[in-house]
Coordinates of C-alpha atoms in Angstrom, one line a residue:
Chain O
M89 CA 0.0 0.0 0.0
E90 CA 1.1 3.5 -0.8
R91 CA 2.3 5.2 2.4
Y92 CA 1.4 8.8 1.5
R93 CA 1.1 11.1 -1.4
I94 CA 2.3 14.7 -1.5
L95 CA -0.4 16.9 -2.9
P96 CA 0.0 20.2 -4.7
H97 CA -0.4 23.2 -2.5
V98 CA 0.7 26.7 -3.5
A99 CA 2.3 27.9 -0.4
D100 CA 2.7 25.0 1.9
G101 CA 3.0 21.3 2.3
K102 CA 0.0 19.0 1.9
F103 CA -0.3 15.3 1.9
R104 CA -2.6 12.3 2.3
A105 CA -1.3 9.4 4.3
F106 CA -2.9 5.9 4.2
G107 CA -3.1 2.8 6.3
A108 CA -5.1 -0.3 6.9
T109 CA -5.6 1.0 10.4
R110 CA -5.7 4.5 11.7
E111 CA -2.5 3.8 13.6
E112 CA -0.8 2.9 10.3
A113 CA -2.2 6.1 8.7
F114 CA -1.0 8.2 11.6
A115 CA 2.5 6.6 11.3
N116 CA 2.6 7.3 7.6
A117 CA 1.5 10.9 8.2
G118 CA 4.6 11.2 10.5
L119 CA 6.8 10.0 7.7
A120 CA 5.1 12.3 5.2
T121 CA 5.8 15.2 7.5
A122 CA 9.5 14.2 7.8
S123 CA 9.7 13.8 4.0
L124 CA 9.1 17.5 3.6
M125 CA 12.3 18.2 5.5
W126 CA 14.6 15.2 5.0
D127 CA 14.7 11.8 3.2
W128 CA 13.5 9.7 6.1
W129 CA 14.5 6.5 4.2
A130 CA 18.1 7.6 4.2
I131 CA 18.2 8.2 8.0
K132 CA 19.8 5.4 10.1
A133 CA 17.5 4.1 12.8
L134 CA 20.0 4.4 15.6
R135 CA 18.1 6.0 18.5
S136 CA 14.6 5.5 19.7
V137 CA 12.3 8.1 21.4
P138 CA 9.0 7.2 23.0
V139 CA 6.2 9.5 22.0
A140 CA 2.9 10.0 24.0
V141 CA 0.3 12.6 23.1
E142 CA -3.4 13.3 23.9
G143 CA -6.1 15.0 22.0
R144 CA -9.7 16.0 22.5
D145 CA -10.6 14.5 19.2
L146 CA -8.7 12.6 16.5
E147 CA -7.8 15.8 14.7
Q148 CA -6.1 17.3 17.7
L149 CA -4.4 13.9 18.3
L150 CA -3.0 13.9 14.8
Y151 CA -2.0 17.6 15.1
R152 CA -0.1 16.9 18.3
F153 CA 1.4 13.7 17.1
L154 CA 2.9 15.4 14.0
E155 CA 4.0 18.3 16.1
E156 CA 6.3 15.8 17.9
V157 CA 8.2 15.3 14.7
L158 CA 9.0 19.1 14.6
Y159 CA 9.6 19.4 18.3
L160 CA 12.1 16.5 18.5
F161 CA 13.9 17.9 15.4
E162 CA 14.2 21.4 16.6
T163 CA 15.0 20.7 20.2
K164 CA 16.9 17.4 20.1
N165 CA 18.2 17.4 16.5
F166 CA 16.3 14.2 16.0
L167 CA 15.6 13.0 12.4
L168 CA 12.7 10.6 12.1
A169 CA 13.3 7.5 10.1
V170 CA 10.8 4.9 11.4
V171 CA 7.5 5.1 13.3
E172 CA 6.8 1.9 15.3
D173 CA 4.3 0.6 17.8
V174 CA 1.6 3.1 17.3
S175 CA -1.4 2.6 19.5
I176 CA -4.5 4.9 19.8
E177 CA -6.8 4.5 22.8
E178 CA -10.1 6.2 23.3
G179 CA -11.0 7.3 26.8
E180 CA -13.9 9.5 27.9
D181 CA -13.5 12.8 25.9
V182 CA -9.9 12.0 25.2
F183 CA -7.8 10.2 22.7
R184 CA -4.3 8.9 23.7
L185 CA -1.6 8.0 21.3
K186 CA 1.7 6.2 22.0
A187 CA 4.4 5.4 19.5
V188 CA 8.1 4.9 19.3
F189 CA 10.2 7.0 16.9
W190 CA 13.4 5.7 15.5
G191 CA 16.0 7.8 13.8
D192 CA 19.4 9.6 14.0
E193 CA 20.9 12.9 15.0
A194 CA 21.2 15.6 12.4
G195 CA 24.9 16.6 12.3
G196 CA 26.1 17.2 8.8
R197 CA 25.6 13.6 7.6
Y198 CA 22.1 14.3 6.2
E199 CA 20.7 17.0 3.9
I200 CA 17.9 18.9 5.4
F201 CA 16.1 20.7 2.6
G202 CA 12.9 22.0 4.0
A203 CA 11.5 23.6 7.1
V204 CA 8.0 22.7 8.3
K205 CA 7.1 25.5 10.7
A206 CA 3.9 24.1 12.1
V207 CA 1.1 21.6 11.7
T208 CA -2.2 23.1 10.9
Y209 CA -5.9 22.1 10.9
N210 CA -6.4 23.6 7.5
E211 CA -8.1 21.1 5.2
M212 CA -7.3 18.4 7.8
K213 CA -9.3 15.2 7.1
I214 CA -9.4 11.9 8.9
E215 CA -11.4 9.4 6.8
R216 CA -12.3 5.8 7.0
G217 CA -12.8 4.2 3.6
C218 CA -13.7 0.6 2.5
D219 CA -10.0 -0.4 2.4
G220 CA -8.6 1.5 5.4
W221 CA -7.9 5.0 6.7
A222 CA -6.7 8.2 5.0
V223 CA -5.6 11.3 6.8
Q224 CA -5.0 14.6 5.0
V225 CA -2.8 17.4 6.5
V226 CA -1.5 20.8 5.4
V227 CA 1.6 22.0 7.2
D228 CA 2.9 25.5 7.3
M229 CA 6.3 25.9 5.5
Chain J
M65 CA -19.5 34.4 -4.9
E66 CA -20.0 37.8 -6.4
L67 CA -16.8 39.7 -7.0
R68 CA -17.5 43.3 -8.0
R69 CA -15.0 45.4 -9.8
V70 CA -14.7 48.8 -8.3
D71 CA -11.9 50.1 -10.5
D72 CA -8.8 48.8 -12.3
N73 CA -7.1 47.6 -9.1
T74 CA -10.0 47.3 -6.6
W75 CA -12.5 44.5 -6.2
E76 CA -15.2 43.9 -3.6
I77 CA -17.2 41.1 -2.3
P78 CA -20.4 42.7 -1.0
A79 CA -21.5 41.8 2.5
H80 CA -23.9 38.8 2.3
G81 CA -24.9 35.9 4.5
R82 CA -23.0 36.2 7.8
M83 CA -20.6 38.9 6.6
T84 CA -21.0 42.1 8.6
V85 CA -18.7 44.1 6.3
P86 CA -17.6 43.7 2.6
A87 CA -14.3 42.2 1.6
R88 CA -12.1 44.4 -0.5
I89 CA -9.3 43.1 -2.7
Y90 CA -6.5 45.3 -4.1
A91 CA -5.2 43.6 -7.2
S92 CA -4.8 44.0 -11.0
H93 CA -6.7 41.8 -13.4
K94 CA -3.7 39.5 -13.5
L95 CA -3.3 39.3 -9.7
V96 CA -7.0 38.8 -9.0
E97 CA -6.9 35.7 -11.1
Y98 CA -4.5 34.1 -8.6
A99 CA -6.8 35.0 -5.8
R100 CA -9.7 33.5 -7.6
G101 CA -7.7 30.3 -8.2
D102 CA -7.3 29.3 -4.6
S103 CA -9.3 30.0 -1.4
T104 CA -8.2 33.6 -0.9
L105 CA -11.6 35.1 -1.6
E106 CA -13.5 32.6 0.5
Q107 CA -11.1 33.2 3.4
A108 CA -11.5 37.0 3.1
R109 CA -15.2 36.5 3.2
N110 CA -14.9 34.3 6.3
V111 CA -12.9 37.0 8.0
A112 CA -15.7 39.5 7.2
C113 CA -18.0 37.4 9.4
L114 CA -15.9 37.6 12.6
P115 CA -17.3 39.6 15.5
G116 CA -16.4 43.2 15.8
I117 CA -14.7 43.6 12.4
Q118 CA -14.4 47.2 11.3
R119 CA -14.9 48.8 7.9
M120 CA -13.8 45.9 5.6
S121 CA -11.9 42.7 5.4
Y122 CA -8.9 43.8 3.2
V123 CA -6.8 41.7 0.9
M124 CA -3.4 43.0 -0.3
P125 CA -2.1 42.6 -4.0
D126 CA 0.2 39.7 -3.2
A127 CA -2.4 37.6 -1.4
H128 CA -2.8 33.9 -1.5
Q129 CA -4.6 31.3 0.6
G130 CA -3.5 30.8 4.2
Y131 CA -5.2 29.0 7.1
G132 CA -8.3 30.7 8.4
F133 CA -7.2 34.2 7.3
P134 CA -5.6 34.7 3.8
I135 CA -1.9 35.5 3.6
G136 CA -2.0 39.2 2.6
G137 CA -5.1 39.8 4.8
V138 CA -5.7 42.9 7.0
A139 CA -8.5 43.0 9.5
A140 CA -9.2 45.3 12.4
F141 CA -11.4 44.6 15.3
D142 CA -13.2 46.8 17.9
L143 CA -11.5 46.5 21.3
E144 CA -14.8 45.9 23.1
T145 CA -16.8 43.7 20.8
G146 CA -14.0 42.3 18.7
I147 CA -11.7 39.4 18.7
I148 CA -8.0 38.5 18.4
S149 CA -7.0 35.4 16.4
P150 CA -3.7 33.5 16.1
G151 CA -4.7 32.6 12.6
G152 CA -4.9 36.3 11.8
V153 CA -1.3 36.8 12.7
G154 CA 0.2 33.5 11.3
Y155 CA 2.5 30.9 12.6
D156 CA 5.7 32.9 12.0
I157 CA 4.9 35.7 14.4
N158 CA 6.8 38.9 13.5
C159 CA 8.2 37.4 10.3
G160 CA 9.7 40.6 9.0
V161 CA 12.4 42.4 7.0
R162 CA 15.3 44.6 8.1
L163 CA 17.1 46.8 5.6
L164 CA 20.6 48.3 6.2
R165 CA 22.2 51.0 4.1
T166 CA 26.0 51.5 3.5
D167 CA 28.2 54.0 1.8
F168 CA 29.7 51.3 -0.4
T169 CA 29.0 51.0 -4.1
A170 CA 28.7 48.0 -6.2
E171 CA 32.2 48.6 -7.6
D172 CA 33.6 48.7 -4.0
V173 CA 32.4 45.2 -3.3
A174 CA 32.7 43.7 -6.8
G175 CA 35.9 41.8 -6.1
K176 CA 34.8 40.9 -2.5
R177 CA 31.4 39.6 -3.0
K178 CA 32.3 35.9 -2.7
E179 CA 34.3 36.6 0.4
L180 CA 31.6 38.7 2.0
L181 CA 29.0 36.1 1.4
A182 CA 31.2 33.3 2.6
E183 CA 31.9 35.1 5.8
I184 CA 28.3 36.0 6.4
F185 CA 27.5 32.3 5.8
K186 CA 30.0 31.4 8.5
E187 CA 28.8 34.0 11.0
V188 CA 25.0 33.7 10.6
P189 CA 23.6 30.3 11.4
A190 CA 21.3 29.5 8.6
G191 CA 19.3 26.6 7.8
V192 CA 17.0 24.2 9.6
G193 CA 18.4 22.2 12.4
K194 CA 21.3 24.7 12.9
G195 CA 21.4 25.9 16.4
G196 CA 22.2 29.4 17.3
V197 CA 25.6 30.5 18.6
T198 CA 24.4 31.5 22.1
K199 CA 23.7 28.9 24.8
L200 CA 20.8 30.5 26.6
S201 CA 19.1 29.7 29.9
A202 CA 15.3 29.8 30.0
G203 CA 15.7 32.8 32.3
V204 CA 17.7 34.8 29.8
L205 CA 15.3 33.8 27.0
K206 CA 12.4 35.1 29.1
E207 CA 14.3 38.4 29.5
I208 CA 14.7 38.6 25.7
L209 CA 11.0 37.9 25.2
V210 CA 10.2 40.9 27.4
K211 CA 12.9 43.2 26.2
G212 CA 13.2 42.4 22.5
A213 CA 15.9 44.1 20.4
P214 CA 17.0 46.4 23.3
W215 CA 18.2 43.2 25.0
A216 CA 20.5 42.5 22.0
V217 CA 21.8 46.1 22.0
E218 CA 22.5 45.9 25.8
N219 CA 24.5 42.8 25.1
G220 CA 26.7 44.2 22.4
Y221 CA 24.7 43.4 19.3
G222 CA 24.4 46.7 17.4
T223 CA 23.6 50.2 18.6
A224 CA 20.7 52.3 20.0
D225 CA 20.3 53.9 16.6
D226 CA 19.2 50.6 15.2
L227 CA 16.4 50.5 17.7
L228 CA 15.1 53.9 16.7
M229 CA 14.8 52.6 13.1
T230 CA 12.8 49.5 14.1
E231 CA 9.0 49.2 14.2
E232 CA 8.0 49.5 17.9
E233 CA 11.6 50.4 18.5
G234 CA 12.3 46.7 18.6
R235 CA 10.1 46.0 21.6
M236 CA 6.3 45.5 22.1
K237 CA 5.8 46.7 25.6
D238 CA 2.8 44.5 26.3
A239 CA 4.9 41.3 26.2
D240 CA 4.6 38.8 28.9
A241 CA 6.8 35.7 28.9
G242 CA 5.0 34.2 31.9
R243 CA 2.6 32.2 29.8
I244 CA 5.0 31.0 27.1
S245 CA 4.9 27.2 27.2
P246 CA 8.1 25.2 28.2
R247 CA 7.9 23.7 24.7
A248 CA 8.0 27.1 23.0
L249 CA 10.9 28.1 25.2
E250 CA 12.7 24.9 24.3
R251 CA 12.3 25.5 20.6
G252 CA 13.4 29.1 21.0
I253 CA 16.6 28.5 22.9
P254 CA 18.7 26.9 20.2
Q255 CA 17.3 29.1 17.4
L256 CA 18.0 32.6 18.7
G257 CA 20.2 34.4 16.1
T258 CA 19.4 32.1 13.3
L259 CA 18.0 32.8 9.8
G260 CA 15.9 29.7 9.3
A261 CA 15.1 28.1 6.0
G262 CA 12.3 28.2 3.5
N263 CA 11.7 31.7 2.1
H264 CA 14.0 33.3 4.6
F265 CA 17.1 34.9 3.3
L266 CA 19.9 37.5 3.6
E267 CA 20.9 39.5 0.6
I268 CA 23.6 42.0 -0.3
Q269 CA 21.8 44.3 -2.7
R270 CA 22.6 47.2 -5.0
V271 CA 20.2 50.0 -5.6
D272 CA 19.0 49.5 -9.2
R273 CA 16.6 52.4 -9.6
I274 CA 15.3 55.4 -7.6
F275 CA 11.8 56.5 -8.2
Q276 CA 11.5 59.3 -5.6
P277 CA 14.9 60.8 -4.9
E278 CA 13.8 63.0 -2.1
T279 CA 12.1 60.3 -0.1
A280 CA 14.9 57.9 -0.9
R281 CA 17.4 60.4 0.5
A282 CA 15.4 60.7 3.7
F283 CA 15.7 56.9 3.9
G284 CA 19.4 56.9 3.3
I285 CA 19.3 55.7 -0.3
E286 CA 21.3 58.2 -2.3
A287 CA 22.4 56.7 -5.6
E288 CA 22.0 53.8 -7.9
G289 CA 24.7 51.3 -7.3
Q290 CA 24.7 51.9 -3.5
I291 CA 25.0 48.7 -1.5
L292 CA 22.3 47.6 0.9
V293 CA 21.7 44.5 3.1
M294 CA 18.3 42.9 3.5
I295 CA 17.5 40.4 6.2
H296 CA 14.2 38.4 6.1
C297 CA 13.3 36.1 9.0
G298 CA 11.0 35.7 12.0
S299 CA 10.5 34.2 15.4
R300 CA 11.5 30.7 14.4
G301 CA 10.2 27.7 16.4
L302 CA 9.3 29.8 19.4
G303 CA 6.7 31.8 17.5
H304 CA 5.4 28.8 15.7
Q305 CA 4.8 27.0 19.0
V306 CA 3.1 30.1 20.5
A307 CA 0.7 30.1 17.6
S308 CA 0.0 26.3 17.9
D309 CA -0.4 26.5 21.7
Y310 CA -3.0 29.3 21.5
I311 CA -4.9 27.8 18.6
Q312 CA -5.4 24.7 20.8
A313 CA -6.0 26.6 24.0
M314 CA -8.7 28.7 22.3
E315 CA -10.3 25.5 20.9
S316 CA -10.5 24.1 24.4
A317 CA -11.9 27.3 25.7
F318 CA -14.4 28.1 23.0
G319 CA -15.0 25.0 20.9
V320 CA -14.8 24.8 17.1
R321 CA -18.3 23.9 16.0
D322 CA -19.4 27.2 14.6
L323 CA -16.3 27.9 12.6
P324 CA -16.2 27.5 8.8
D325 CA -12.5 26.7 9.2
R326 CA -10.9 25.4 12.4
E327 CA -7.9 27.8 11.9
L328 CA -10.2 30.8 12.3
I329 CA -10.4 30.1 16.0
Y330 CA -10.4 33.3 18.0
A331 CA -10.9 34.8 21.5
P332 CA -12.8 37.9 22.4
I333 CA -10.0 40.5 22.7
G334 CA -11.0 41.6 26.1
S335 CA -11.2 38.0 27.5
A336 CA -8.5 36.5 29.7
M337 CA -7.6 34.2 26.8
G338 CA -7.5 37.0 24.3
Q339 CA -5.2 39.1 26.4
E340 CA -3.0 36.1 27.2
Y341 CA -2.5 35.3 23.5
Y342 CA -1.9 39.0 22.8
R343 CA 0.8 39.3 25.5
S344 CA 2.4 36.0 24.4
M345 CA 2.3 37.1 20.8
C346 CA 4.1 40.3 21.8
A347 CA 6.8 38.2 23.5
A348 CA 7.3 36.2 20.2
V349 CA 7.4 39.5 18.3
N350 CA 10.3 40.6 20.6
Y351 CA 12.2 37.4 20.0
A352 CA 12.1 38.1 16.3
F353 CA 13.3 41.7 16.8
A354 CA 16.2 40.4 18.9
N355 CA 16.9 37.8 16.3
R356 CA 17.2 40.2 13.4
Q357 CA 19.2 42.6 15.6
M358 CA 21.8 39.9 16.3
I359 CA 22.0 38.9 12.6
A360 CA 22.4 42.6 11.5
H361 CA 25.3 42.9 14.1
W362 CA 27.1 39.9 12.6
V363 CA 26.7 41.4 9.1
R364 CA 28.2 44.6 10.3
A365 CA 31.1 42.7 11.7
V366 CA 31.7 40.8 8.5
F367 CA 31.8 44.1 6.5
E368 CA 34.4 45.4 8.9
K369 CA 36.4 42.3 8.5
V370 CA 36.3 41.9 4.8
L371 CA 36.1 45.5 3.6
G372 CA 38.0 47.1 6.5
S373 CA 35.0 49.1 7.7
S374 CA 31.2 49.1 7.8
R375 CA 31.2 52.6 6.2
G376 CA 27.9 54.3 6.7
M377 CA 26.1 51.1 7.6
R378 CA 22.9 52.2 9.2
Q379 CA 19.5 50.7 9.6
I380 CA 16.9 52.0 7.2
Y381 CA 14.1 50.3 8.9
D382 CA 12.8 46.9 10.3
V383 CA 9.2 46.0 9.6
C384 CA 7.0 43.1 10.8
H385 CA 4.6 41.5 8.4
N386 CA 2.9 39.0 10.7
V387 CA 1.5 40.8 13.7
A388 CA -1.5 42.1 15.6
K389 CA -1.3 45.6 17.1
V390 CA -3.4 48.1 18.8
E391 CA -3.6 51.3 16.6
T392 CA -5.8 54.3 16.2
H393 CA -7.7 54.6 12.9
V394 CA -10.8 56.5 11.7
V395 CA -14.0 54.4 11.5
A396 CA -17.2 56.2 10.3
G397 CA -15.6 59.6 10.8
R398 CA -14.3 59.0 14.3
E399 CA -10.9 58.1 15.7
K400 CA -11.0 54.7 17.4
K401 CA -8.5 52.3 18.9
L402 CA -8.5 48.9 17.1
C403 CA -6.7 45.6 17.1
V404 CA -5.2 45.5 13.6
H405 CA -4.2 42.0 12.3
R406 CA -1.7 42.0 9.5
K407 CA -0.9 38.5 8.2
G408 CA 1.5 38.7 5.3
A409 CA 1.0 42.5 5.1
T410 CA 3.3 45.4 6.0
R411 CA 2.4 48.4 7.9
S412 CA 2.5 51.4 5.6
F413 CA 2.0 54.5 7.7
G414 CA 2.1 57.9 6.0
P415 CA 3.5 61.2 7.2
G416 CA 2.6 62.4 10.6
R417 CA 1.8 59.2 12.4
N418 CA 3.0 59.1 16.0
E419 CA 4.4 55.6 15.7
L420 CA 7.1 56.7 13.2
P421 CA 10.7 57.7 14.0
Q422 CA 11.4 61.4 13.8
A423 CA 13.4 61.0 10.7
Y424 CA 10.4 59.6 8.8
K425 CA 7.6 61.7 10.2
A426 CA 7.6 64.0 7.2
V427 CA 7.9 61.4 4.4
G428 CA 6.1 58.3 5.8
Q429 CA 7.7 55.0 6.9
P430 CA 9.9 52.9 4.7
V431 CA 8.0 49.8 3.6
I432 CA 10.3 46.9 2.7
I433 CA 9.0 44.4 0.2
P434 CA 11.3 41.5 -0.5
G435 CA 11.1 39.8 -3.9
S436 CA 11.7 36.1 -4.5
M437 CA 15.2 34.7 -4.7
G438 CA 17.3 36.4 -7.3
T439 CA 14.7 39.0 -8.3
A440 CA 14.2 42.6 -7.3
S441 CA 13.0 43.8 -4.0
Y442 CA 11.4 47.2 -3.3
V443 CA 11.4 50.0 -0.9
L444 CA 8.1 51.9 -0.7
A445 CA 7.0 54.8 1.4
G446 CA 3.8 54.6 3.5
T447 CA 1.0 57.0 2.6
A448 CA -1.8 58.8 4.4
E449 CA -4.3 57.3 2.0
A450 CA -3.4 53.8 3.0
E451 CA -4.9 54.5 6.4
E452 CA -8.3 55.0 4.7
L453 CA -7.7 52.2 2.2
S454 CA -6.3 49.4 4.3
F455 CA -5.7 50.6 7.9
G456 CA -2.3 51.7 6.7
S457 CA -1.1 48.4 5.1
T458 CA 0.3 47.1 1.9
A459 CA 1.8 43.9 0.5
H460 CA 4.7 41.9 2.0
G461 CA 6.4 40.2 -0.9
A462 CA 5.8 38.4 -4.1
G463 CA 3.6 35.5 -3.0
R464 CA 3.9 31.9 -4.2
I465 CA 2.1 30.7 -7.2
M466 CA 3.7 27.2 -7.5
S467 CA 4.0 24.6 -4.8
R468 CA 7.4 23.6 -3.4
H469 CA 6.8 20.1 -4.7
E470 CA 6.2 21.3 -8.2
A471 CA 9.2 23.7 -8.0
T472 CA 11.5 20.9 -7.0
R473 CA 10.2 18.8 -9.9
R474 CA 10.8 21.6 -12.4
F475 CA 14.0 23.2 -11.3
R476 CA 17.4 22.2 -10.1
G477 CA 19.2 24.2 -7.4
E478 CA 22.6 23.9 -9.0
R479 CA 21.2 25.2 -12.3
I480 CA 19.6 28.2 -10.6
R481 CA 22.9 28.9 -8.9
D482 CA 24.7 28.9 -12.3
E483 CA 22.0 31.1 -13.9
L484 CA 22.2 33.6 -11.1
A485 CA 26.0 33.6 -11.4
Q486 CA 25.7 34.5 -15.1
R487 CA 23.7 37.5 -14.0
G488 CA 26.3 38.5 -11.5
I489 CA 24.5 37.2 -8.4
E490 CA 26.4 35.0 -6.0
L491 CA 24.4 32.4 -4.2
R492 CA 25.2 30.4 -1.0
A493 CA 22.7 27.9 0.4
T494 CA 22.6 25.1 2.9
G495 CA 21.2 22.7 0.3
W496 CA 20.2 22.7 -3.4
K497 CA 16.7 21.2 -3.0
G498 CA 15.8 24.2 -0.8
V499 CA 17.1 26.5 -3.6
A500 CA 14.9 24.8 -6.2
E501 CA 11.8 25.2 -3.9
E502 CA 12.5 29.0 -3.9
A503 CA 13.0 29.4 -7.6
S504 CA 11.7 32.8 -8.7
A505 CA 9.3 31.2 -11.2
A506 CA 7.4 29.8 -8.3
Y507 CA 6.5 33.3 -7.2
K508 CA 4.3 36.1 -8.5
D509 CA 5.9 39.0 -10.3
V510 CA 6.9 41.3 -7.4
D511 CA 7.0 44.2 -9.9
E512 CA 3.3 43.8 -10.5
V513 CA 2.6 43.6 -6.8
V514 CA 4.4 46.9 -6.1
R515 CA 3.0 48.6 -9.1
V516 CA -0.6 47.9 -7.9
S517 CA 0.4 49.1 -4.4
D518 CA 1.7 52.3 -5.9
E519 CA -1.2 52.9 -8.2
V520 CA -3.8 52.3 -5.5
G521 CA -1.9 54.4 -3.0
L522 CA -1.2 51.7 -0.4
G523 CA 2.6 52.5 -0.6
R524 CA 4.5 54.7 -3.1
L525 CA 7.5 53.3 -5.0
V526 CA 10.8 54.8 -3.7
A527 CA 13.5 52.4 -4.9
R528 CA 14.1 49.1 -6.6
V529 CA 17.0 47.0 -5.4
V530 CA 18.6 43.9 -6.9
P531 CA 20.7 41.2 -5.3
V532 CA 24.4 40.8 -5.8
G533 CA 24.8 38.1 -3.2
V534 CA 22.1 35.8 -1.8
M535 CA 22.4 33.7 1.3
K536 CA 19.5 31.2 1.5
G537 CA 18.8 29.4 4.7

């Protein structure tokens, strides 16, 4: 299955990510976000970072999950290569996501070609189709 | 949606449905087609529905779709009944432009261009993932958020004269760092004094054409061939995080059900949440002022090192193009304090405004409009008419017309470098893919944008400048 597709957007970054489950679609959205800044497939999976976020709804959960990619990059120099063990739990009025990011430290070895400034809710869609899930996101660049 | 033509460069969407005021678009026939082609007009209409909006929802000539508010949108709200919205400011709070003049001419630097650029590239941390040079504690960072550019001057970066020639003198006094999230602080610490990537750049420029010699002289632009330096960047990850934090906090406080677009989230300006966002936004604005102040200082040091002096290097002005401010404007014949949101729009105050430095009170403020990579940029002068036309605002740049993805498919960074070199423009960048993304063909024609600005009276053409050296983050 195609992991994600980068869509045309005049000013910013836009993509649709796919998965048989919503966990898989979220994981692929993480990689799609990374793909706008570096080639995630070229990054060695040397370090792991546990990720845990909460959201009032699935949209906020996705927003905060993707924000982790930016946060870890900007504050820990962490380049995402692999998203593993995604779980999404629904509580009362809250969604909880856990995952493990694998990747490497930026430090001259990899080209960083883009800057995603922020995740946005603009045109965000989380959809369930007959053959799985699709999420659509626009990020500010 | 009805788009009525008012005159050659003015269009209006009459108030209908939930709009309480009309939307007005300043654009030529050519530019208005871009606005029709994406969601710009719909977003301008949505803004016209927000509580307490005054006069009109304005759209500048370089507009394109944003989130919630269009980029190139100007909207002002009543302080009692109105709102403040992070989406009306943008994620890159106080993204802005600083312009420095020098006494050097293009001939003076001709043989030193490569060296100048190489040294600037060394001194100014550039691209993404490049930490700043200063190791800051959270305590010092909070001090910077409150003090802005004056902090930088106190710590040896530049002079008090630079501050006079900065919007707000480099510091928004309502800033409060107390509510800035730990995460925003964490993103801000390694990035202070960095240019950032994307459309951010630093250029060594030469004056190509002077349209209004007298005003140009008042700005410190005396002759064609004179060397200037332009710095375009913002509040980096700190500002982006402040925007994200408040979009989410406002969602929690007010819900999102009634909004046509989740990014239009707002708070009543008088509410605790509205005030908290405003004060935090001011703190991010101050971070960006300090950031540009530090970068300008390093540029000055490089000129001294490479050319033996920074002869006549003086700041022309520093403008914000993503900000919300409290300003006095005339509404229905009466002066009134308003909260003016400029998202991808530059303040363009004319002669006489209190906010302007003494040196510009008679001629209006310098308005700095950066072009795309390798093309011309412009210096305009603010006008008194602009206050009536757009709450004293005009465009902020060229505005994209092609996606980054498409640009990287069509262009090669190395090729762009070679083409620029043939035209006598030196380019240094952190990566070639980023250069391809910023190819000038991916942008609107900035000449057209400033022509409309001049014709409408939003800002008058003063000088055209062209790059001789470009550093792209």
